Coordinates of C-alpha atoms and ligand atoms in Angstrom, one line a residue:
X15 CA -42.3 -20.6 9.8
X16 CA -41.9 -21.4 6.0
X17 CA -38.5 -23.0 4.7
X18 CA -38.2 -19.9 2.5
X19 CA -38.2 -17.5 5.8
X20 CA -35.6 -19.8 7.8
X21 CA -33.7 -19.3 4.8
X22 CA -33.7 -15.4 4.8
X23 CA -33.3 -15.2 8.5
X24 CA -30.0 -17.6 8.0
X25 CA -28.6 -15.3 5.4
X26 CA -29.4 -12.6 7.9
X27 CA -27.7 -14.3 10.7
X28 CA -24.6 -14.7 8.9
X29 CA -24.5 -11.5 7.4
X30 CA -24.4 -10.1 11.2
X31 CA -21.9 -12.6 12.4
X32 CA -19.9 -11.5 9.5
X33 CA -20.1 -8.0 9.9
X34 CA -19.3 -8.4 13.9
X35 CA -16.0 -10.4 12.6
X36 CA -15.2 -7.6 10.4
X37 CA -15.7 -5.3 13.1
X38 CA -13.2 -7.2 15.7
X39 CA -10.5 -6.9 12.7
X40 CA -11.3 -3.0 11.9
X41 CA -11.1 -2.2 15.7
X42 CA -9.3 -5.6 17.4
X43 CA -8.9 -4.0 21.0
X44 CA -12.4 -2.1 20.8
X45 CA -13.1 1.4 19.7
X46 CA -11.3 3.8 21.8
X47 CA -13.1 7.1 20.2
X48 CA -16.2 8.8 22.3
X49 CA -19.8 7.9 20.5
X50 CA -20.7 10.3 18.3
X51 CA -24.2 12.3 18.1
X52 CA -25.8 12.1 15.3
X53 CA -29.1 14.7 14.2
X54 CA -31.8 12.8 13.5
X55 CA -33.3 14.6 10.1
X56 CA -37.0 14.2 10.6
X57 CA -37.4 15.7 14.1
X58 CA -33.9 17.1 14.9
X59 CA -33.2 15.2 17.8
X60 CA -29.6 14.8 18.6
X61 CA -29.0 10.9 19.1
X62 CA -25.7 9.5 20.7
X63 CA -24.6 6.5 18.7
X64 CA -21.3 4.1 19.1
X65 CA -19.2 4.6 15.9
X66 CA -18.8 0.8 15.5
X67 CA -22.0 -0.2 15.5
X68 CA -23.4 2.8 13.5
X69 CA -21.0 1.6 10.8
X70 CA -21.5 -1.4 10.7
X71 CA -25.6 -1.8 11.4
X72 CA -26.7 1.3 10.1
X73 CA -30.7 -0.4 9.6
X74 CA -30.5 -0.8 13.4
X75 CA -30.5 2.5 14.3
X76 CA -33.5 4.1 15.3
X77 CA -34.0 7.7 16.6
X78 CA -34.8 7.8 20.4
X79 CA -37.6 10.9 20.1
X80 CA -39.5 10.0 16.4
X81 CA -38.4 6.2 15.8
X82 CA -37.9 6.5 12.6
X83 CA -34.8 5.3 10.9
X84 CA -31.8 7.5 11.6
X85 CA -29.3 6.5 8.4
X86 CA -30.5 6.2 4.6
X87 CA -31.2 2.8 3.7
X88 CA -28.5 1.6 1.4
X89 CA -30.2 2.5 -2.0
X90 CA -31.8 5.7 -0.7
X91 CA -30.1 8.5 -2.9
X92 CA -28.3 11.3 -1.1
X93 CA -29.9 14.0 -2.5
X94 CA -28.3 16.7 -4.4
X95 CA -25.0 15.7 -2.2
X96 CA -22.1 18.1 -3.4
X97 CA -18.7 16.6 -3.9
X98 CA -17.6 18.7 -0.9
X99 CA -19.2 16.3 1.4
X100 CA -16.5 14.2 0.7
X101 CA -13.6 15.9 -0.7
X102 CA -10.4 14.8 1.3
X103 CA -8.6 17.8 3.3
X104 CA -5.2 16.3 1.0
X105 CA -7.2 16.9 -2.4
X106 CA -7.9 20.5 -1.5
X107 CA -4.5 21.3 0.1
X108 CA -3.0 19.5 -2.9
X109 CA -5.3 21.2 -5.7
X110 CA -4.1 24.8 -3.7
X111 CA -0.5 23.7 -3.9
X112 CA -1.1 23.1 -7.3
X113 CA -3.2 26.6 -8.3
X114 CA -0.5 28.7 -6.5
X115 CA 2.0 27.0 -9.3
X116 CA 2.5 30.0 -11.7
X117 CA 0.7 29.6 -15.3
X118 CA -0.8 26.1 -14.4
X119 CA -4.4 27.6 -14.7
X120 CA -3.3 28.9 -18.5
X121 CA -1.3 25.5 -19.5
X122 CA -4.4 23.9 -18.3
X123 CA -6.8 25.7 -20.7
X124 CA -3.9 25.5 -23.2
X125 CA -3.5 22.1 -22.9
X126 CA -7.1 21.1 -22.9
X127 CA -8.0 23.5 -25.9
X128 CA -5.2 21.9 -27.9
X129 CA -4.9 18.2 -27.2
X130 CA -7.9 17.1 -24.9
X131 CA -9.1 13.7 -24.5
X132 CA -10.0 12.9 -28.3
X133 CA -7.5 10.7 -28.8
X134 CA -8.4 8.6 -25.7
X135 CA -12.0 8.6 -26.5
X136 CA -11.0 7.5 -30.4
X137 CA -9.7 4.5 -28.9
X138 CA -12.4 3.5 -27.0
X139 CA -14.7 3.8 -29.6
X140 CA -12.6 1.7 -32.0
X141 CA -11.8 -1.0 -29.1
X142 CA -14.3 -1.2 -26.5
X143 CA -17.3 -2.1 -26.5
X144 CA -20.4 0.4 -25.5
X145 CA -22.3 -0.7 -23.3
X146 CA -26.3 0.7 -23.5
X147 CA -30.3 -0.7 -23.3
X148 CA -28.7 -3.7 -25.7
X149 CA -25.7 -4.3 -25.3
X150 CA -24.6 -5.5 -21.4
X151 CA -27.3 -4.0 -19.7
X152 CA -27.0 -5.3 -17.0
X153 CA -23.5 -2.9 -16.1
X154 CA -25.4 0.1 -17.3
X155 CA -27.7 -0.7 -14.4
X156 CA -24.8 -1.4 -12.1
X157 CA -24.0 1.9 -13.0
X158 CA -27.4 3.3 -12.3
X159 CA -27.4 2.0 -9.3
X160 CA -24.2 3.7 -8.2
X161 CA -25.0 6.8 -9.5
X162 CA -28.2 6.8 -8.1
X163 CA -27.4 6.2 -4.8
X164 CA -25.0 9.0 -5.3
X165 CA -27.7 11.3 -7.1
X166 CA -25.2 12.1 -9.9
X167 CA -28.4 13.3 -12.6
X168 CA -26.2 12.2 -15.8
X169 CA -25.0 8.4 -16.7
X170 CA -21.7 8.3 -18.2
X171 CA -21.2 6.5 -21.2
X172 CA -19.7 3.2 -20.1
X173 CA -17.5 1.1 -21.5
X174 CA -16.3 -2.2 -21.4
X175 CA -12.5 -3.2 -22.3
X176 CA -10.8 -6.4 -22.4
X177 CA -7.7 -6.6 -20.1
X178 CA -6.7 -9.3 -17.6
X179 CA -5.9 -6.1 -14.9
X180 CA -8.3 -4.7 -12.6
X181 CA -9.1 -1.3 -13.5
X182 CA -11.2 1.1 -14.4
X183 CA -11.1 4.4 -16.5
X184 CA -12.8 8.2 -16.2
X185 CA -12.8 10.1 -19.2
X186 CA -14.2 13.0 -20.5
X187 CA -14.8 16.8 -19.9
X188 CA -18.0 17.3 -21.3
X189 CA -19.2 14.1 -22.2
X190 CA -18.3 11.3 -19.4
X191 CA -17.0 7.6 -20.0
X192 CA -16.4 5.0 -17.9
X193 CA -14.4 2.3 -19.1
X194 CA -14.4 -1.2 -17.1
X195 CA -11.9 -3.5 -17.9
X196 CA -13.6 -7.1 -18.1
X197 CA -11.1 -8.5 -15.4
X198 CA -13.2 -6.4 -12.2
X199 CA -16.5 -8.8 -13.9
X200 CA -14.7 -11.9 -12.9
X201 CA -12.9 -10.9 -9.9
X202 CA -15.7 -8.5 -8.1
X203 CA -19.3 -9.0 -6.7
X204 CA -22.1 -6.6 -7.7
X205 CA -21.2 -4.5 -4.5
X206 CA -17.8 -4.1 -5.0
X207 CA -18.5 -3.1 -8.7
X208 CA -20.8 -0.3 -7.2
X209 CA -18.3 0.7 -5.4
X210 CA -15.5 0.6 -8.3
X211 CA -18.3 2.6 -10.1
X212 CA -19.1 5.4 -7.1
X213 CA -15.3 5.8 -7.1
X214 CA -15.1 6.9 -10.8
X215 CA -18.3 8.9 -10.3
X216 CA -16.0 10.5 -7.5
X217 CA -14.2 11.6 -10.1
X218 CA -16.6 13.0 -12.4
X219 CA -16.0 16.7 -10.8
X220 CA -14.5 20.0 -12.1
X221 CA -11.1 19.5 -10.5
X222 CA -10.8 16.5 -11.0
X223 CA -11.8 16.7 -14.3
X224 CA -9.1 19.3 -15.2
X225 CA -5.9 18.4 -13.2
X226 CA -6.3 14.5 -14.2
X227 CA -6.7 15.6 -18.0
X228 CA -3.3 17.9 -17.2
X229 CA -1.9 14.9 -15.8
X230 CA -2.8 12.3 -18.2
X231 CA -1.8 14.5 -21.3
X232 CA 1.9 15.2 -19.3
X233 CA 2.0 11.5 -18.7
X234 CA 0.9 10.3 -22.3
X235 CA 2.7 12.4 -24.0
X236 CA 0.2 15.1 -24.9
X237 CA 2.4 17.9 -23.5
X238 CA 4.8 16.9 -26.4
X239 CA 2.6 17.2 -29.1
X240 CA 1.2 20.6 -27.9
X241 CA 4.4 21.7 -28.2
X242 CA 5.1 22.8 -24.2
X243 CA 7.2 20.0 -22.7
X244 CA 9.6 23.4 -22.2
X245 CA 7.9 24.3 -20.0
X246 CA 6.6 21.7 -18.2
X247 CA 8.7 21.3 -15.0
X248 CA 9.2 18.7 -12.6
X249 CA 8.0 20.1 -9.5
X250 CA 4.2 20.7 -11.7
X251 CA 4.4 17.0 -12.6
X252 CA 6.0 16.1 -8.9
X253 CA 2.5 18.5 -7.7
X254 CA 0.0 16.8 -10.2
X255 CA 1.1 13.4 -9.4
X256 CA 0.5 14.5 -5.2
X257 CA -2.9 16.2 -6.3
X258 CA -3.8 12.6 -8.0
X259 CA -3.1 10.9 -5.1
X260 CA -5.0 12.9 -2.8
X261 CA -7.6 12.7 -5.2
X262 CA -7.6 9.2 -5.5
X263 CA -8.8 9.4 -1.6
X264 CA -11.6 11.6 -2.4
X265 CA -13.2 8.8 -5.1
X266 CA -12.5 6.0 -2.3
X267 CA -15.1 8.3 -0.2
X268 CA -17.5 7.9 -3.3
X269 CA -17.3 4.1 -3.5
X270 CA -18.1 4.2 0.2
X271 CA -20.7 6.2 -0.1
X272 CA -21.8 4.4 -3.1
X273 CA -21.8 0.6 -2.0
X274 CA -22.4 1.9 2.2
X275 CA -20.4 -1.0 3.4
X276 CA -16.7 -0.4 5.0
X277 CA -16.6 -3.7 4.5
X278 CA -17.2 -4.1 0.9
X279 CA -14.7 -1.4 0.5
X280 CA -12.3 -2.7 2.3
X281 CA -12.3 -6.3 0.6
X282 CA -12.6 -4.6 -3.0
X283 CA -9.1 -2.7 -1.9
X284 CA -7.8 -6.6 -1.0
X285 CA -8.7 -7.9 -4.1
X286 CA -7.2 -4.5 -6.0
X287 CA -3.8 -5.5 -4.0
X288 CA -3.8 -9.2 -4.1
X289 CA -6.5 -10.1 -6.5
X290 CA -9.2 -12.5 -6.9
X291 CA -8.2 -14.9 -9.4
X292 CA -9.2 -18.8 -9.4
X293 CA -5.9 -20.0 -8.8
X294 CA -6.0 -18.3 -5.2
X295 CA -10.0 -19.1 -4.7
X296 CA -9.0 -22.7 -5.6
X297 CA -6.8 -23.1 -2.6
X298 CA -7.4 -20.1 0.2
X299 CA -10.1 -18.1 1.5
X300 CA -8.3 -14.9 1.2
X301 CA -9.1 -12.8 4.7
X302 CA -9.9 -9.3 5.4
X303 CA -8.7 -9.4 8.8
X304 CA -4.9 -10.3 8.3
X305 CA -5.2 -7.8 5.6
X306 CA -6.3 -4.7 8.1
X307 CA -3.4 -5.6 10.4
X308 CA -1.1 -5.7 7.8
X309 CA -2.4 -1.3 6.6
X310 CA -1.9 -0.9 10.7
X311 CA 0.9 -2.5 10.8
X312 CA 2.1 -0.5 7.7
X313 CA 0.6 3.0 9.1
X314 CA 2.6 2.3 12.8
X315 CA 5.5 1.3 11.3
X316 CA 5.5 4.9 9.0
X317 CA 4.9 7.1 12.3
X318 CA 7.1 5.8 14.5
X319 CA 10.2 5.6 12.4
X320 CA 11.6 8.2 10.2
X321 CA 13.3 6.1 8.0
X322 CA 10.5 4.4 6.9
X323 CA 8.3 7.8 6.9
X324 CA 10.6 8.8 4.2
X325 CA 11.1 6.3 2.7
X326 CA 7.2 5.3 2.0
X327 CA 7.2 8.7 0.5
X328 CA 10.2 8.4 -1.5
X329 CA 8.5 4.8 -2.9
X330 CA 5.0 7.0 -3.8
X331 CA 7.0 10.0 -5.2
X332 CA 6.5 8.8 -9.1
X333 CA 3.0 6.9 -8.4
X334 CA -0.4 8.5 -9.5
X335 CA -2.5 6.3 -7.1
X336 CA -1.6 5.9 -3.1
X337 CA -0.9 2.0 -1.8
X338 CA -3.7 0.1 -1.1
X339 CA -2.9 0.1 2.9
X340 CA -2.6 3.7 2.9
X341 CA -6.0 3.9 1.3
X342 CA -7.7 1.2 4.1
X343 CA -6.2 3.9 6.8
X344 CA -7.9 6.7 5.7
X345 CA -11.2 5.5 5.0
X346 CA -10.7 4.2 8.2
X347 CA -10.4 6.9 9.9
X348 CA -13.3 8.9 7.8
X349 CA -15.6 6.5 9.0
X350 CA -13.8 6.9 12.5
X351 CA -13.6 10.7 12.5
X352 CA -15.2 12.5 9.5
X353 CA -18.3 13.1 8.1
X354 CA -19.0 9.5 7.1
X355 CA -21.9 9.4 9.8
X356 CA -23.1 12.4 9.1
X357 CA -23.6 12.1 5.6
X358 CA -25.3 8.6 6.3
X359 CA -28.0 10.5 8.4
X360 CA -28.5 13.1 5.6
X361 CA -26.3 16.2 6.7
X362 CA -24.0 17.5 4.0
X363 CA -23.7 20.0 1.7
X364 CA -25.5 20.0 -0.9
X365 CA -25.1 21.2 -4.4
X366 CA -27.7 23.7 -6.1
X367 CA -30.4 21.6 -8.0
X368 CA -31.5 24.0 -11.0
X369 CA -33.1 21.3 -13.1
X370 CA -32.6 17.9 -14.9
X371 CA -29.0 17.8 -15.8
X372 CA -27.4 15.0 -18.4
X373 CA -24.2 16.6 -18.1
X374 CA -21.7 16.8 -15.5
X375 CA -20.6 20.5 -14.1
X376 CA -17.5 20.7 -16.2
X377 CA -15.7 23.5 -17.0
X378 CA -16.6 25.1 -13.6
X379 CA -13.2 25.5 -12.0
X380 CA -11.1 26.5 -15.2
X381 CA -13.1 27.8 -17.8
X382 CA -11.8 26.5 -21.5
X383 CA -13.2 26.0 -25.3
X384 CA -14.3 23.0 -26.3
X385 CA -11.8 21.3 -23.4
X386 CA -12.1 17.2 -22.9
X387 CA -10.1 15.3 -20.5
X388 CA -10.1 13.3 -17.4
X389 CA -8.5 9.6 -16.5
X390 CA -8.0 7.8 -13.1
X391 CA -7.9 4.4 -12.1
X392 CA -9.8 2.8 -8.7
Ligands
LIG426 ZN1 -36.3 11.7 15.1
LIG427 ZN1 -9.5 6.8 -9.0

């Protein structure tokens, strides 16, 4: 056996020790749900598989009848995968809430038609920097790689932006942008950017397109200058900001889908709450499985007393993006209990394919002229 082979075979052995360790924090007294039987999508043969292990060792699973492999491979693209594959039950119940909200439809198109996202996209253009074929390559490819794991068929235009905060930026109706701030380069792997990237490609969908462009112009300001604040009540803001949070659950689907790795996910969500900065490197090893007990601890602590119930939800009223814990739960239990699997082993919906397409479906869900607009954060 060559040096260069012991070597891979060590990286491999730690990558399974480390994925087993992660497991015993994501489920420390075992899984207590039944396996789950997944299809196998070359011969149709209905295999049972434990949830853990499918998770977490995908490659290892073989169908029982045909032998081939039963999950993607990590940069196999799911083909033509709708958005409805993973659209969280909260996003939809939030975007009804929000439809059934007389004349939000109309200040939609009004406010889109009006105001848009130009101003936004000015600003990037006169302090960002594009990225492209010569300019940081390298993140356009990051971003290939995301979306083409997805199978979104158009690259957004992306962006880099100088800011010591982690974030990133979705903008753009008919003509996408991503903007990374430079602090995710120096804080995040090439995973975990994937995954930052998958989530803003979650966003790049006709709903969210629209209601984050509402809520973004409300927030900066853009209702004012279209001349409606009037009319723009506190229960549509109170609605929009729910919607955004839901939808912010949705994307966090995406990056999973994008980067295939709870764990990556998981430890991308840790460095979003605590961050990642040399200070901390220089004197911990900050650890994912303290950091899982604490979103249970959180998530127990919510159900079983009302006080705190209410007053987690008083404390999110007024944010646009859920807390971090809250988001570890529920991809949690999508990996646990939703189509997570399924989607791995190539059943979802899938969207119609009518050609090559360089532009995202905009304008689908509320028809308007020349209407621009969408922001959200990881
Ligand atoms: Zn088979
Ligand atoms: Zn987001």
């Amino acid at each position: 056996m060559s040096t260069q082979e012991s070597g891979a075979e060590l990286v491999e052995n730690v990558s399974v020790v480390d994925r087993e360790a992660f497991g015993e924090a994501v489920w420390p007294s075992g899984y207590s749900g039944p396996p789950r039987v997944v299809e196998c999508r070359h011969c149709h043969t209905k295999n049972r598989v434990e949830v853990p292990k499918a998770v977490l060792f995908p490659e290892h699973h073989d169908c029982g009848s045909c032998g081939k492999k039963l999950f993607l491979d990590s940069d196999e693209p799911l083909k033509a995968l709708s958005s409805k594959a993973y659209l969280h039950s909260l996003d939809r119940k939030s975007l009804m809430a929000l439809d059934s909200i007389p004349g939000v439809p109309e200040l939609t198109r009004y406010l889109l038609s009006r105001v848009g996202d130009r101003g936004t996209r000015l600003l990037l253009m006169s302090s960002a920097v594009k990225c492209g074929p010569d300019q940081f390559p390298e993140l356009v490819r990051l971003m290939d790689r995301a979306r083409m794991r997805l199978d979104v068929p158009y690259r957004p235009e992306v962006f880099l932006g100088e800011s010591p905060n982690m974030n990133a930026v979705s903008i753009g109706f008919n003509d996408p942008i991503v903007m990374v701030h430079s602090a995710l380069l120096d804080q995040l792997g090439d995973e975990e950017m994937i995954a930052v990237l998958g989530h803003e490609l979650g966003h790049l969908h006709p709903s969210h397109h629209v209601y984050h462009a509402l809520g973004n112009l409300l927030l900066m300001g853009g209702a004012a200058a279209a001349g409606v604040a009037g009319i723009v009540a506190l229960p549509l803001r109170m609605a929009l900001l729910q919607w955004q949070r839901a939808s912010e659950l949705t994307a966090d689907r995406a990056a999973l889908l994008a980067c295939r790795d709870l764990r990556t996910c998981i430890r991308l969500m840790l460095k979003f709450a605590g961050g990642n900065r040399p200070g901390t490197r220089a004197r911990t090893s900050i650890q994912l499985a303290p950091f899982i007990r604490q979103a249970r601890e959180l998530a127990s602590q919510e159900a079983s007393s009302w006080v705190d119930g209410a007053l987690a939800a008083w404390l999110t009223l007024n944010r646009s993006h859920p807390f971090v814990a809250w988001r570890v739960m529920h991809l949690i239990q999508w990996v646990e209990r939703g189509r997570y699997l399924d989607i791995l082993a190539g059943h979802y919906p899938r969207r119609v394919v009518t050609g090559i397409t360089s532009r995202p479906p905009a304008q689908q869900r509320v028809p308007s002229q020349g209407s621009r607009g969408a922001q959200s954060r990881p």
